XYZ file of C-alpha atoms in Angstrom:
442
model
C 17.728 87.926 -19.465
C 14.482 89.325 -18.418
C 11.891 87.230 -15.978
C 8.511 86.135 -17.438
C 5.700 87.494 -16.015
C 3.568 85.505 -13.639
C 0.026 85.386 -13.436
C -1.526 83.711 -10.545
C -5.495 83.063 -10.624
C -6.626 81.160 -7.998
C -10.767 80.700 -7.433
C -12.787 79.745 -4.767
C -13.915 76.360 -3.637
C -13.231 74.467 -7.519
C -11.543 71.348 -6.818
C -11.123 69.459 -9.450
C -14.544 69.845 -10.703
C -13.932 71.776 -13.899
C -13.619 70.602 -17.769
C -10.062 69.864 -18.008
C -10.540 66.922 -15.677
C -13.094 64.999 -17.105
C -16.562 66.684 -15.870
C -19.198 67.395 -17.638
C -18.304 71.271 -16.791
C -18.375 73.374 -19.626
C -15.413 75.659 -19.062
C -13.560 76.116 -22.707
C -10.711 78.717 -21.592
C -9.885 76.852 -18.829
C -9.685 73.843 -20.902
C -7.660 75.996 -23.463
C -5.231 76.817 -20.697
C -5.151 73.193 -20.153
C -4.346 72.437 -24.001
C -1.522 75.301 -24.162
C 0.536 74.219 -21.109
C 0.769 71.506 -18.459
C -2.086 69.920 -16.694
C -1.241 68.467 -12.850
C -4.008 65.731 -12.194
C -2.695 64.566 -8.694
C -1.954 68.334 -7.119
C -3.271 68.822 -3.799
C -3.958 71.588 -0.826
C -1.884 72.057 1.881
C -5.066 72.601 4.210
C -8.995 72.403 2.865
C -10.435 75.406 4.272
C -9.611 79.202 2.424
C -7.404 80.871 4.215
C -4.806 78.288 5.490
C -4.523 76.675 1.729
C -3.457 80.352 0.124
C -1.372 80.871 2.870
C 0.398 77.602 2.493
C 0.741 78.139 -1.362
C 1.976 81.694 -0.685
C 4.396 81.382 1.572
C 5.490 77.738 0.888
C 4.906 75.941 4.416
C 2.214 74.087 6.203
C -0.507 76.778 7.769
C 0.972 75.798 11.310
C 4.109 77.175 10.197
C 3.240 79.805 8.463
C 0.715 80.715 11.192
C -2.644 80.655 9.443
C -4.449 78.454 11.462
C -8.205 79.532 10.398
C -10.029 81.884 8.330
C -8.733 85.464 8.093
C -12.152 86.871 8.252
C -12.996 84.932 11.626
C -9.637 86.765 13.133
C -6.167 84.263 11.858
C -3.532 85.901 10.192
C 0.295 85.109 8.729
C 3.002 85.027 11.634
C 5.125 87.271 9.185
C 3.677 89.048 5.817
C 6.900 89.474 4.352
C 6.971 85.467 3.862
C 4.541 86.349 1.064
C 6.017 85.480 -2.406
C 5.045 89.044 -3.650
C 7.683 90.118 -1.357
C 10.320 87.667 -2.804
C 9.413 88.452 -6.347
C 9.772 92.209 -5.697
C 13.077 92.247 -4.578
C 13.466 90.544 -7.848
C 12.153 93.321 -10.273
C 8.688 92.579 -10.362
C 6.141 95.060 -10.123
C 3.280 93.331 -8.007
C 0.025 94.143 -8.789
C -3.408 92.660 -6.616
C -6.688 92.384 -8.384
C -9.440 91.117 -5.944
C -9.608 87.938 -3.568
C -6.930 87.636 -1.396
C -8.096 86.276 1.658
C -4.783 86.617 3.681
C -5.640 89.894 4.990
C -8.514 91.755 6.661
C -7.288 95.021 4.986
C -5.799 94.055 1.602
C -3.646 96.902 1.191
C -1.103 95.399 3.976
C -0.281 92.781 1.925
C 2.428 94.992 -0.109
C 1.280 94.873 -3.222
C 2.809 97.884 -5.105
C -0.775 98.118 -7.036
C -4.382 97.299 -6.102
C -6.429 97.598 -9.505
C -9.388 95.795 -8.757
C -12.698 97.060 -6.260
C -12.471 97.045 -2.473
C -16.408 95.634 -2.332
C -16.727 92.731 -4.956
C -14.354 89.868 -5.590
C -16.940 89.030 -8.756
C -15.266 88.202 -11.849
C -18.052 90.585 -13.428
C -15.728 93.601 -11.035
C -12.428 91.757 -11.225
C -11.789 90.837 -14.610
C -12.156 93.652 -16.046
C -9.947 95.258 -13.803
C -7.057 92.703 -14.458
C -7.823 93.038 -18.064
C -7.194 96.718 -17.751
C -3.890 96.500 -16.025
C -2.477 93.905 -19.047
C -3.663 96.264 -21.730
C -1.233 98.763 -20.236
C 1.505 96.414 -18.614
C 4.681 97.712 -17.856
C 7.856 96.999 -19.295
C 9.392 95.237 -15.805
C 8.086 91.851 -15.407
C 4.644 91.745 -12.895
C 3.212 89.385 -11.043
C -0.375 89.707 -10.947
C -2.611 87.814 -8.309
C -5.741 87.299 -9.577
C -8.757 86.194 -6.889
C -12.127 85.147 -8.463
C -14.990 84.588 -5.369
C -16.393 81.932 -7.686
C -17.605 79.202 -7.544
C -17.905 80.087 -3.405
C -21.884 79.847 -2.397
C -24.400 80.948 -2.838
C -24.328 80.119 -5.904
C -26.654 81.270 -8.242
C -29.916 80.588 -9.769
C -29.682 77.525 -12.435
C -28.410 78.886 -15.922
C -30.400 77.742 -19.164
C -27.768 75.736 -20.037
C -27.146 73.582 -16.851
C -29.677 70.619 -16.494
C -29.565 68.982 -13.280
C -30.510 65.675 -15.043
C -27.764 66.019 -16.850
C -25.412 66.213 -13.998
C -23.670 63.959 -11.648
C -23.293 65.394 -8.037
C -19.418 65.291 -6.695
C -18.598 61.704 -6.072
C -19.548 61.061 -2.308
C -22.608 62.674 -2.610
C -26.344 60.158 -3.495
C -27.485 61.005 -7.093
C -30.612 62.883 -6.212
C -32.919 65.647 -7.742
C -31.464 67.423 -4.600
C -27.738 66.895 -5.287
C -27.918 67.543 -9.088
C -30.055 70.779 -8.893
C -27.162 71.880 -6.415
C -24.557 70.833 -8.839
C -26.433 72.287 -11.923
C -25.856 75.920 -9.469
C -22.149 75.139 -9.370
C -21.910 74.658 -12.823
C -24.160 77.947 -13.585
C -21.237 79.505 -11.196
C -18.100 77.784 -13.195
C -19.131 78.711 -16.269
C -18.726 82.581 -14.909
C -15.136 81.829 -13.221
C -14.326 80.570 -16.952
C -15.362 83.660 -18.546
C -13.473 85.836 -16.416
C -9.819 83.633 -17.105
C -11.020 83.818 -20.726
C -10.947 87.590 -20.351
C -7.582 87.243 -18.514
C -6.253 85.282 -20.958
C -7.460 87.634 -24.332
C -6.000 90.160 -23.207
C -2.628 88.586 -23.072
C -2.775 87.919 -26.550
C -4.433 91.209 -27.830
C -1.431 92.680 -25.887
C 0.968 90.474 -27.423
C 2.538 89.362 -23.883
C 1.210 85.870 -24.003
C 4.323 84.279 -24.732
C 6.097 86.289 -22.175
C 4.036 85.385 -19.236
C 3.776 82.148 -17.297
C 0.149 81.311 -16.258
C -1.108 79.475 -13.038
C -4.982 78.440 -12.623
C -5.181 76.653 -9.441
C -7.957 76.613 -6.298
C -7.930 76.607 -2.318
C -9.711 73.305 -2.192
C -12.131 71.188 -2.949
C -15.981 72.109 -3.974
C -18.541 73.336 -0.978
C -20.343 70.314 -0.907
C -20.436 68.211 2.149
C -17.485 65.160 2.524
C -15.494 67.247 0.006
C -14.638 71.451 0.818
C -13.110 71.186 4.917
C -12.607 67.632 4.463
C -8.961 65.277 4.240
C -10.093 62.972 1.690
C -9.289 63.314 -1.941
C -12.537 65.116 -2.176
C -11.014 68.154 0.322
C -7.585 68.089 -0.601
C -7.616 67.702 -4.328
C -7.110 70.928 -6.331
C -6.838 71.741 -10.237
C -3.478 72.620 -11.076
C -2.844 73.985 -14.832
C 0.285 76.249 -15.682
C 1.393 77.747 -18.699
C 4.287 79.371 -20.302
C 8.110 79.255 -21.688
C 9.670 76.049 -22.189
C 9.478 74.582 -18.591
C 5.215 74.503 -18.998
C 5.038 73.075 -22.951
C 1.629 72.795 -24.206
C -0.110 68.951 -23.377
C 1.809 67.552 -21.009
C -0.340 65.430 -17.998
C 1.590 64.971 -15.494
C 0.368 62.399 -12.432
C 3.358 63.258 -9.681
C 1.722 64.198 -6.488
C 2.383 67.894 -6.346
C 1.085 69.995 -3.331
C 0.554 73.354 -2.963
C 3.243 74.558 -0.872
C 5.712 73.255 -4.075
C 4.579 76.276 -5.955
C 6.806 78.812 -4.595
C 10.115 76.889 -4.916
C 9.246 76.075 -8.425
C 9.211 79.207 -9.044
C 12.539 80.252 -7.765
C 14.081 77.591 -9.708
C 12.194 78.509 -12.497
C 13.460 82.317 -12.285
C 16.944 81.330 -10.757
C 15.980 83.181 -7.504
C 17.342 81.763 -3.903
C 14.665 80.029 -2.327
C 14.324 81.775 1.130
C 14.967 79.972 3.946
C 11.356 79.066 5.523
C 10.323 77.424 2.360
C 9.142 73.605 2.994
C 8.130 72.906 -0.404
C 10.105 71.523 -3.305
C 10.846 72.631 -7.083
C 8.946 70.621 -9.512
C 10.736 70.955 -12.306
C 12.907 68.104 -12.303
C 9.632 66.152 -13.302
C 9.116 68.101 -15.785
C 12.507 67.981 -16.796
C 12.076 64.060 -17.058
C 14.529 63.645 -14.581
C 12.441 62.015 -12.122
C 8.404 60.568 -11.661
C 7.878 62.062 -8.278
C 9.198 64.743 -5.752
C 7.025 63.732 -3.089
C 7.263 60.326 -1.046
C 4.090 61.798 0.744
C 2.583 64.569 1.150
C 0.818 66.376 4.276
C -2.582 68.443 4.621
C -4.262 69.590 7.772
C -7.375 71.500 9.613
C -6.911 73.572 12.594
C -9.960 76.286 12.791
C -12.721 76.697 9.755
C -16.043 77.774 11.372
C -15.216 75.615 14.256
C -12.647 73.758 15.858
C -11.741 70.487 13.954
C -8.257 69.766 14.705
C -6.675 67.030 12.109
C -3.879 65.721 10.296
C -3.340 63.862 7.051
C -0.308 62.168 5.068
C -0.781 61.275 1.816
C 1.075 58.395 -0.629
C 0.639 57.490 -3.900
C -1.000 54.426 -2.390
C -2.521 55.053 0.744
C -3.895 57.928 2.971
C -3.835 58.480 6.605
C -6.036 60.915 8.604
C -5.648 61.084 12.234
C -8.954 63.085 14.021
C -7.516 64.921 17.291
C -11.438 66.542 18.019
C -12.184 63.823 20.531
C -8.925 64.410 22.166
C -10.190 67.728 23.585
C -14.225 67.671 22.989
C -16.399 65.010 23.947
C -17.968 65.592 20.098
C -17.272 62.814 18.024
C -19.748 63.551 15.218
C -19.141 65.762 11.807
C -18.541 69.176 12.516
C -21.448 70.308 10.703
C -20.479 74.368 11.035
C -17.621 73.229 8.753
C -19.568 72.456 6.211
C -21.668 74.898 4.036
C -25.339 75.222 3.955
C -26.613 73.940 1.056
C -29.455 71.775 -0.231
C -26.717 69.257 -0.124
C -26.191 69.440 3.204
C -30.315 69.539 4.093
C -30.596 66.002 2.753
C -27.901 64.381 4.776
C -29.021 66.005 7.893
C -32.508 64.750 7.261
C -30.805 61.226 6.768
C -29.369 61.567 10.064
C -25.816 62.876 9.433
C -25.574 64.402 12.555
C -25.397 60.784 14.353
C -22.990 59.508 12.225
C -19.432 58.894 14.370
C -15.977 59.741 12.946
C -13.041 57.190 13.841
C -10.332 59.027 15.282
C -7.979 57.309 12.565
C -8.664 56.261 8.839
C -6.625 54.440 6.636
C -7.693 54.342 2.873
C -6.083 52.504 -0.347
C -6.010 54.521 -2.495
C -5.845 52.599 -5.676
C -9.004 49.923 -4.485
C -11.115 52.854 -2.823
C -10.528 55.820 -4.426
C -13.386 57.475 -2.832
C -11.702 56.480 0.620
C -15.287 55.127 1.636
C -13.538 52.020 3.638
C -11.839 52.684 6.362
C -9.044 50.262 6.997
C -7.520 51.724 10.515
C -8.902 48.405 12.223
C -7.375 45.724 9.617
C -4.843 43.373 11.463
C -3.653 43.192 8.018
C -3.260 46.496 7.479
C -1.482 46.849 11.084
C 2.520 47.414 9.389
C 0.818 50.136 6.809
C -0.551 52.182 9.603
C 2.612 51.927 11.648
C 4.664 53.774 8.819
C 1.771 56.042 7.730
C 1.453 57.463 11.602
C 5.411 57.338 11.783
C 5.519 60.115 8.377
C 2.617 62.182 9.905
C 4.434 62.180 13.496
C 8.235 63.204 11.671
C 6.432 65.464 9.790
C 4.290 67.593 12.746
C 7.458 67.134 14.749
C 9.716 68.535 12.036
C 7.205 71.457 11.431
C 6.678 72.293 14.984
C 3.321 71.211 14.791
C 1.161 72.890 18.033
C -1.425 69.740 18.022
C 2.021 68.123 19.607
C 1.265 70.006 22.717
C -1.556 68.208 23.227
C -3.997 70.726 24.023
C -6.617 73.029 22.248
C -4.282 75.010 19.639
C -4.314 78.205 20.660
C -6.092 81.220 18.429
C -5.638 84.964 17.952
C -7.830 87.079 20.697
C -10.098 88.312 18.040
C -10.964 84.909 16.362
C -14.824 84.214 16.321
C -16.002 81.016 16.140
C -18.763 78.837 16.016
C -19.314 75.895 18.772
C -18.213 72.916 18.052
C -22.034 71.294 17.484
C -23.610 74.293 15.709
C -25.388 73.142 12.500
C -24.577 76.176 10.608
C -21.043 78.781 10.435
C -24.215 81.393 10.165
C -25.765 80.473 13.369
C -25.160 83.719 15.693
C -26.243 81.929 18.329
C -23.571 79.520 18.076
C -20.971 82.011 17.426
C -18.442 83.005 20.505
C -15.478 85.006 20.670
C -12.424 83.690 21.602
C -10.325 84.959 24.688
C -6.756 84.473 25.879
């Protein structure tokens, strides 16, 4: 049996803010993909930061197990690049292709792809999508795996387009509804339209090449949207991601799945679907049993983490269907008890919160949320005596996972960094503050 082609399309900072998840953001091509495939309503990244989340998905393990504790553009990297999904697929006859953004290595030629088809200087849809289409039009007879990475919807956002009226939009859930946040959301919407255009070009090319029925298409994103209290946070606003898969009997049209899925489950799922023995390092689980109706859940809990982004902000989380527990270790190693502002991208929404005293708000070391009655994770129950059994259980789940995965945070000291790492000071306001940058030495 010939293996299907696999196209992995990933965007930057999109979360679930697209049309198939019910938002007023016109993305008709992503809606087409969802209509023709399976949409996962409860999919989560393993880290709400760029390189760690991608590393987790493509190696099938937690970021700290993979070694990606921070951003590759700030000096971090994988422990072993041979653990990247492309090498497993290549060993089973796949021609591997990179088109666009990858965010795992400072030199994309070192990742091991057989072919790189998009220009190096731009990862925008306008440059990446045509290169991907050209490859599809001339695809080899052997099965191929193509990694298509779009810069969209990362900041900086473009000017608001003529079809995006701020007065007809709502900002992301944790933000107040103000002229500033609506304008910010309108600019995001304009960029999301461009992302959707890129997805549409790829889908159209598959149809025109008459290989759509031989191809699995995966669309996802790295983490939540680049707004305050979303990206970089371990609430669902940061962890929640879009995940849509189309292709073959395993991913039938029109399905909606509510099982909790972590992005580390994608690698083992592909192995299961292709009949490939899963590599020994995988920590995720195949979710094909959910699609086959054999079970409602494959995960009793899922985990996520932050160590470094622009600045150091160690935190870990465990999520069940009902509860979320977040443990912040920032105050364990520093005197800092407020938000780590450098880990939030600059924006008019951020300016609004800063003007209202965001810097002075304290963040507790422990947070516990009831996701049924508090889906926005705004009412911390960690100190509620009636929740003592629940928080003990969640602490134990998190501790067990950290021990099982040999989390470096268990050492009780600051998590080590590579010698070339470049970071902001923990009290910096912006990730672009050059005065707040420092080179880490070992």
